[in-house]
Amino acid sequence: MKTKTLEDLFHEGLRDIYYAERQILRALPKMIRGTQSGDLRAAFEKHLEQTEMQVDRLQQVFELMGKRAQGKTCPAIDGILEEGQEILDSYKGSAALDAGLLAAAQAVEHYEITRYGTLCTWADLMGQREIVSLLKETLAEEEETDKSLTDLAEASINQSALAA
Amino acid sequence: MKTKTLEDLFHEGLRDIYYAERQILRALPKMIRGTQSGDLRAAFEKHLEQTEMQVDRLQQVFELMGKRAQGKTCPAIDGILEEGQEILDSYKGSAALDAGLLAAAQAVEHYEITRYGTLCTWADLMGQREIVSLLKETLAEEEETDKSLTDLAEASINQSALAA
């Protein structure tokens, strides 16, 4: 049996995040419909557009690796998105809904940040400059999204939940 | 039906992370036994001790809220830890095992960082100074653990995987 290498880890990590991004693409429209805040809706809509581009970038990375773009079930993102769905269901119509949804979205961002961070480091070690550049672009977007969600929470969403 | 409030979100988030910390307590000994790196083993052992203190702090927070310390199944941490177990199983004996385990541990840290960050913000809004102080102590430890794992990856673990 061939021993597993860093390249195997990278390839499996790529399949994991590819599955994750596509699950996020399916979950975001529910969050867009569910939120009661115009600002949060706009943030989710912007992130939906970005996620589509991020999926495209991952397909380019698979191509550069000479591999077929294929996801691998990622129980982590399934669990994280399930918690978001629970918030949508159990806080529907309450003033705390948006604060909960925003927190759920930040858990998604943090999962992506840790995975893209690791993939960037591994691609760099493997000397895959073009792949690093694609993944870094996405990583920067995820970090920016997380930061803008924090700003939105502090500026309005949390206060609305408190005022209830 | 009473509308749900920020306090409900906080209490459910607390139960979620309490369950998560206790699952982490159960998972860490497997990672300690599984790793092939003395440095990574030492990092996991240190984090095990910290996690025990973090569980204690959460019990203090429940007490300050006048609530019973009780977890709530958190599918997110279950999924994240399941991915760590997959690495343990499928990379056993390979040089890339430790790089994969370290990445799995960082996914756990990022989940904790996002959840503790949110809980700190909500506790602050609720005017719960003592709770904020307890949660901030844990948040700082999680951020420090994540950083030291990154340092360890860069200093040795990733290079060992590459050399395979």
Coordinates of C-alpha atoms in Angstrom, one line a residue:
Chain A
M1 CA 0.0 0.0 0.0
K2 CA 1.4 3.4 -1.0
T3 CA 2.0 5.7 1.9
K4 CA -0.1 8.8 2.0
T5 CA 1.6 12.1 1.2
L6 CA 1.1 15.9 1.7
E7 CA -0.3 15.8 -1.9
D8 CA -3.0 13.4 -0.8
L9 CA -3.9 15.6 2.2
F10 CA -4.1 18.6 -0.1
H11 CA -6.3 16.8 -2.7
E12 CA -8.7 15.5 0.0
G13 CA -8.8 18.9 1.6
L14 CA -9.7 20.4 -1.8
R15 CA -12.5 17.9 -2.2
D16 CA -13.7 18.7 1.3
I17 CA -13.9 22.4 0.7
Y18 CA -15.4 22.0 -2.7
Y19 CA -18.3 20.0 -1.2
A20 CA -18.5 22.6 1.6
E21 CA -18.7 25.6 -0.9
R22 CA -21.5 23.9 -2.8
Q23 CA -23.5 23.2 0.4
I24 CA -23.0 26.8 1.3
L25 CA -24.4 27.8 -2.1
R26 CA -27.5 25.8 -1.3
A27 CA -27.9 27.2 2.2
L28 CA -27.4 30.9 1.5
P29 CA -30.7 31.4 -0.3
K30 CA -32.5 30.1 2.8
M31 CA -30.6 32.6 5.0
I32 CA -31.4 35.4 2.5
R33 CA -35.1 34.6 2.6
G34 CA -35.0 34.1 6.4
T35 CA -33.3 37.3 7.6
Q36 CA -35.4 40.2 8.8
S37 CA -32.6 42.7 8.3
G38 CA -32.0 44.5 5.0
D39 CA -28.3 44.9 5.8
L40 CA -27.8 41.3 6.6
R41 CA -29.7 40.2 3.5
A42 CA -27.3 42.4 1.4
A43 CA -24.3 40.9 3.1
F44 CA -25.6 37.3 2.4
E45 CA -26.4 38.2 -1.2
K46 CA -22.9 39.6 -1.7
H47 CA -21.5 36.4 -0.2
L48 CA -23.6 34.2 -2.5
E49 CA -22.0 36.0 -5.5
Q50 CA -18.5 35.5 -4.0
T51 CA -19.2 31.8 -3.2
E52 CA -20.0 31.2 -6.9
M53 CA -16.6 32.7 -7.9
Q54 CA -15.0 30.6 -5.1
V55 CA -16.4 27.4 -6.6
D56 CA -15.0 28.5 -10.0
R57 CA -11.6 29.0 -8.5
L58 CA -11.7 25.6 -6.9
Q59 CA -12.5 24.1 -10.3
Q60 CA -9.4 25.9 -11.7
V61 CA -7.3 24.4 -8.8
F62 CA -8.5 20.9 -9.6
E63 CA -7.6 21.5 -13.2
L64 CA -4.1 22.7 -12.3
M65 CA -3.7 19.5 -10.2
G66 CA -4.8 17.5 -13.2
K67 CA -7.7 16.1 -11.2
R68 CA -11.4 15.9 -11.8
A69 CA -13.4 18.5 -9.7
Q70 CA -15.2 16.2 -7.3
G71 CA -16.5 16.9 -3.8
K72 CA -16.2 14.6 -0.7
T73 CA -18.8 14.7 2.0
C74 CA -17.7 17.0 4.7
P75 CA -19.5 16.3 8.0
A76 CA -18.1 19.5 9.5
I77 CA -19.9 21.9 7.1
D78 CA -23.0 19.7 7.3
G79 CA -23.0 20.1 11.1
I80 CA -22.3 23.9 10.9
L81 CA -25.1 24.5 8.4
E82 CA -27.5 22.3 10.4
E83 CA -27.0 24.6 13.3
G84 CA -27.8 27.6 11.1
Q85 CA -31.0 25.8 10.0
E86 CA -31.9 25.2 13.6
I87 CA -31.7 29.0 14.2
L88 CA -33.9 29.7 11.2
D89 CA -36.5 27.2 12.5
S90 CA -36.5 28.0 16.2
Y91 CA -36.0 31.8 16.1
K92 CA -38.4 32.6 13.2
G93 CA -40.3 35.8 13.9
S94 CA -38.2 36.7 17.0
A95 CA -36.0 39.7 17.4
A96 CA -33.0 37.6 18.1
L97 CA -33.2 35.7 14.8
D98 CA -30.8 37.9 12.9
A99 CA -28.1 37.9 15.7
G100 CA -28.3 34.1 15.6
L101 CA -28.1 33.9 11.8
L102 CA -25.2 36.2 11.7
A103 CA -23.3 34.1 14.3
A104 CA -24.1 31.0 12.3
A105 CA -22.7 32.7 9.2
Q106 CA -19.5 33.5 11.1
A107 CA -19.1 29.9 12.1
V108 CA -19.2 29.0 8.4
E109 CA -16.6 31.7 7.6
H110 CA -14.3 30.4 10.3
Y111 CA -14.5 26.9 9.0
E112 CA -13.6 28.2 5.5
I113 CA -10.8 30.4 6.9
T114 CA -9.1 27.5 8.7
R115 CA -9.4 25.2 5.7
Y116 CA -8.2 27.7 3.0
G117 CA -5.4 28.8 5.4
T118 CA -4.2 25.2 5.6
L119 CA -4.6 24.5 1.8
C120 CA -2.6 27.7 1.0
T121 CA 0.3 26.6 3.3
W122 CA 0.3 23.1 1.8
A123 CA 0.1 24.4 -1.8
D124 CA 3.0 26.7 -1.1
L125 CA 5.1 23.9 0.3
M126 CA 4.3 21.9 -2.9
G127 CA 5.7 24.8 -4.9
Q128 CA 2.2 25.3 -6.6
R129 CA 2.4 29.1 -7.0
E130 CA -0.6 29.5 -9.3
I131 CA -2.8 27.5 -6.9
V132 CA -1.6 29.5 -3.9
S133 CA -2.6 32.7 -5.7
L134 CA -6.1 31.4 -6.4
L135 CA -6.6 30.1 -2.8
K136 CA -5.3 33.3 -1.3
E137 CA -7.8 35.3 -3.2
T138 CA -10.6 33.3 -1.7
L139 CA -9.0 33.3 1.8
A140 CA -8.9 37.1 1.7
E141 CA -12.6 37.3 0.7
E142 CA -13.6 35.0 3.6
E143 CA -11.6 37.0 6.1
E144 CA -13.2 40.2 4.8
T145 CA -16.7 38.7 5.0
D146 CA -16.1 37.6 8.6
K147 CA -14.9 41.1 9.5
S148 CA -17.8 42.8 7.8
L149 CA -20.2 40.5 9.7
T150 CA -18.6 41.5 13.0
D151 CA -19.0 45.2 12.0
L152 CA -22.6 44.6 11.2
A153 CA -23.3 42.8 14.4
E154 CA -21.7 45.6 16.4
A155 CA -23.4 48.4 14.4
S156 CA -27.0 47.1 14.5
I157 CA -27.9 43.5 14.6
N158 CA -27.0 42.7 18.2
Q159 CA -28.6 45.9 19.5
S160 CA -31.9 44.9 17.7
A161 CA -31.8 41.6 19.4
L162 CA -31.2 43.2 22.8
A163 CA -34.0 45.8 22.3
A164 CA -36.6 42.9 22.0
Chain B
M1 CA -45.5 31.7 22.9
K2 CA -42.8 33.9 24.4
T3 CA -40.5 35.5 21.7
K4 CA -36.9 34.4 21.9
T5 CA -34.3 36.8 23.1
L6 CA -30.6 37.5 23.0
E7 CA -30.5 35.7 26.4
D8 CA -32.0 32.6 24.8
L9 CA -29.4 32.7 22.1
F10 CA -26.6 33.1 24.7
H11 CA -27.9 30.2 26.8
E12 CA -28.2 27.9 23.8
G13 CA -24.8 28.9 22.6
L14 CA -23.4 28.2 26.0
R15 CA -25.0 24.7 26.0
D16 CA -23.6 24.1 22.5
I17 CA -20.0 25.0 23.5
Y18 CA -20.3 23.1 26.7
Y19 CA -21.2 20.0 24.8
A20 CA -18.4 20.8 22.3
E21 CA -15.7 21.1 25.0
R22 CA -16.7 17.8 26.5
Q23 CA -16.5 16.1 23.1
I24 CA -13.1 17.6 22.6
L25 CA -12.0 16.2 26.0
R26 CA -13.0 12.8 24.8
A27 CA -11.2 13.2 21.4
L28 CA -7.9 14.7 22.5
P29 CA -6.5 11.5 24.1
K30 CA -7.0 9.7 20.8
M31 CA -5.1 12.4 19.0
I32 CA -2.4 12.3 21.7
R33 CA -2.0 8.5 21.2
G34 CA -2.2 8.8 17.4
T35 CA 0.4 11.5 16.7
Q36 CA 3.9 10.5 15.7
S37 CA 5.4 13.9 16.7
G38 CA 6.7 14.6 20.2
D39 CA 6.1 18.3 19.7
L40 CA 2.5 17.8 18.5
R41 CA 1.9 15.4 21.4
A42 CA 3.1 18.0 23.9
A43 CA 0.8 20.6 22.3
F44 CA -2.2 18.3 22.5
E45 CA -1.4 17.4 26.1
K46 CA -1.2 21.1 27.0
H47 CA -4.5 21.7 25.3
L48 CA -6.1 18.8 27.1
E49 CA -5.2 20.5 30.5
Q50 CA -6.6 23.8 29.2
T51 CA -9.8 22.2 28.0
E52 CA -10.4 20.8 31.5
M53 CA -10.1 24.4 32.9
Q54 CA -12.3 25.7 30.1
V55 CA -15.1 23.2 31.1
D56 CA -14.8 24.5 34.7
R57 CA -15.1 28.1 33.5
L58 CA -18.3 27.2 31.5
Q59 CA -19.7 25.6 34.7
Q60 CA -19.1 28.9 36.5
V61 CA -20.8 30.8 33.7
F62 CA -23.9 28.5 34.0
E63 CA -23.9 29.2 37.7
L64 CA -23.7 33.0 37.2
M65 CA -26.7 32.7 34.9
G66 CA -28.6 30.7 37.5
K67 CA -28.8 27.8 35.1
R68 CA -27.9 24.1 35.3
A69 CA -24.8 23.2 33.4
Q70 CA -26.2 21.1 30.6
G71 CA -24.9 20.5 27.1
K72 CA -26.9 20.5 23.9
T73 CA -25.8 18.2 21.0
C74 CA -23.7 20.3 18.6
P75 CA -23.6 18.7 15.1
A76 CA -20.8 21.2 14.1
I77 CA -18.3 19.9 16.6
D78 CA -19.4 16.3 16.0
G79 CA -18.7 16.8 12.2
I80 CA -15.3 18.5 12.8
L81 CA -14.1 15.8 15.2
E82 CA -15.4 13.1 12.8
E83 CA -13.0 14.5 10.2
G84 CA -10.1 14.3 12.7
Q85 CA -11.0 10.7 13.3
E86 CA -11.0 10.0 9.6
I87 CA -7.4 11.4 9.4
L88 CA -6.3 9.2 12.3
D89 CA -7.8 6.2 10.5
S90 CA -6.7 6.7 7.0
Y91 CA -3.3 8.3 7.5
K92 CA -2.1 6.0 10.3
G93 CA 1.6 5.2 9.7
S94 CA 2.1 7.7 6.9
A95 CA 4.4 10.7 7.1
A96 CA 1.5 13.1 6.3
L97 CA -0.5 12.0 9.4
D98 CA 0.7 14.7 11.7
A99 CA 0.1 17.5 9.2
G100 CA -3.4 16.3 8.8
L101 CA -4.0 15.9 12.6
L102 CA -2.6 19.4 13.2
A103 CA -5.0 20.8 10.5
A104 CA -7.9 19.0 12.1
A105 CA -7.0 20.5 15.5
Q106 CA -6.9 24.0 14.0
A107 CA -10.5 23.4 12.6
V108 CA -11.5 22.7 16.2
E109 CA -9.8 25.8 17.4
H110 CA -11.5 28.0 14.8
Y111 CA -14.9 26.6 15.8
E112 CA -14.2 27.5 19.4
I113 CA -12.8 30.9 18.5
T114 CA -16.0 31.9 16.5
R115 CA -18.3 30.6 19.2
Y116 CA -16.5 32.2 22.2
G117 CA -16.1 35.4 20.3
T118 CA -19.9 35.6 19.7
L119 CA -20.7 34.6 23.4
C120 CA -18.3 37.3 24.7
T121 CA -20.0 40.0 22.6
W122 CA -23.5 38.9 23.7
A123 CA -22.5 38.6 27.4
D124 CA -21.0 42.1 27.1
L125 CA -24.3 43.5 25.6
M126 CA -26.2 41.8 28.4
G127 CA -24.0 43.7 30.9
Q128 CA -22.6 40.4 32.4
R129 CA -19.1 41.6 33.2
E130 CA -18.0 38.6 35.2
I131 CA -19.1 36.2 32.5
V132 CA -17.3 38.3 29.8
S133 CA -14.1 38.0 31.8
L134 CA -14.4 34.2 32.1
L135 CA -15.1 33.7 28.4
K136 CA -12.4 36.1 27.3
E137 CA -9.8 34.1 29.3
T138 CA -10.8 31.0 27.3
L139 CA -11.0 32.9 24.0
A140 CA -7.4 34.1 24.5
E141 CA -6.3 30.5 25.2
E142 CA -7.9 29.2 22.0
E143 CA -6.3 32.0 19.9
E144 CA -2.9 31.2 21.5
T145 CA -3.4 27.5 20.8
D146 CA -4.3 28.2 17.1
K147 CA -1.2 30.4 16.8
S148 CA 1.1 27.9 18.3
L149 CA -0.2 25.1 16.1
T150 CA 0.5 27.4 13.0
D151 CA 4.1 27.9 14.3
L152 CA 4.5 24.2 14.8
A153 CA 3.2 23.4 11.3
E154 CA 5.6 25.9 9.8
A155 CA 8.6 24.9 12.0
S156 CA 8.5 21.2 11.4
I157 CA 5.3 19.2 10.9
N158 CA 4.6 20.3 7.3
Q159 CA 8.2 19.8 6.3
S160 CA 8.1 16.2 7.7
A161 CA 5.0 15.5 5.6
L162 CA 6.7 16.9 2.5
A163 CA 9.9 14.9 3.0
A164 CA 7.9 11.7 2.8

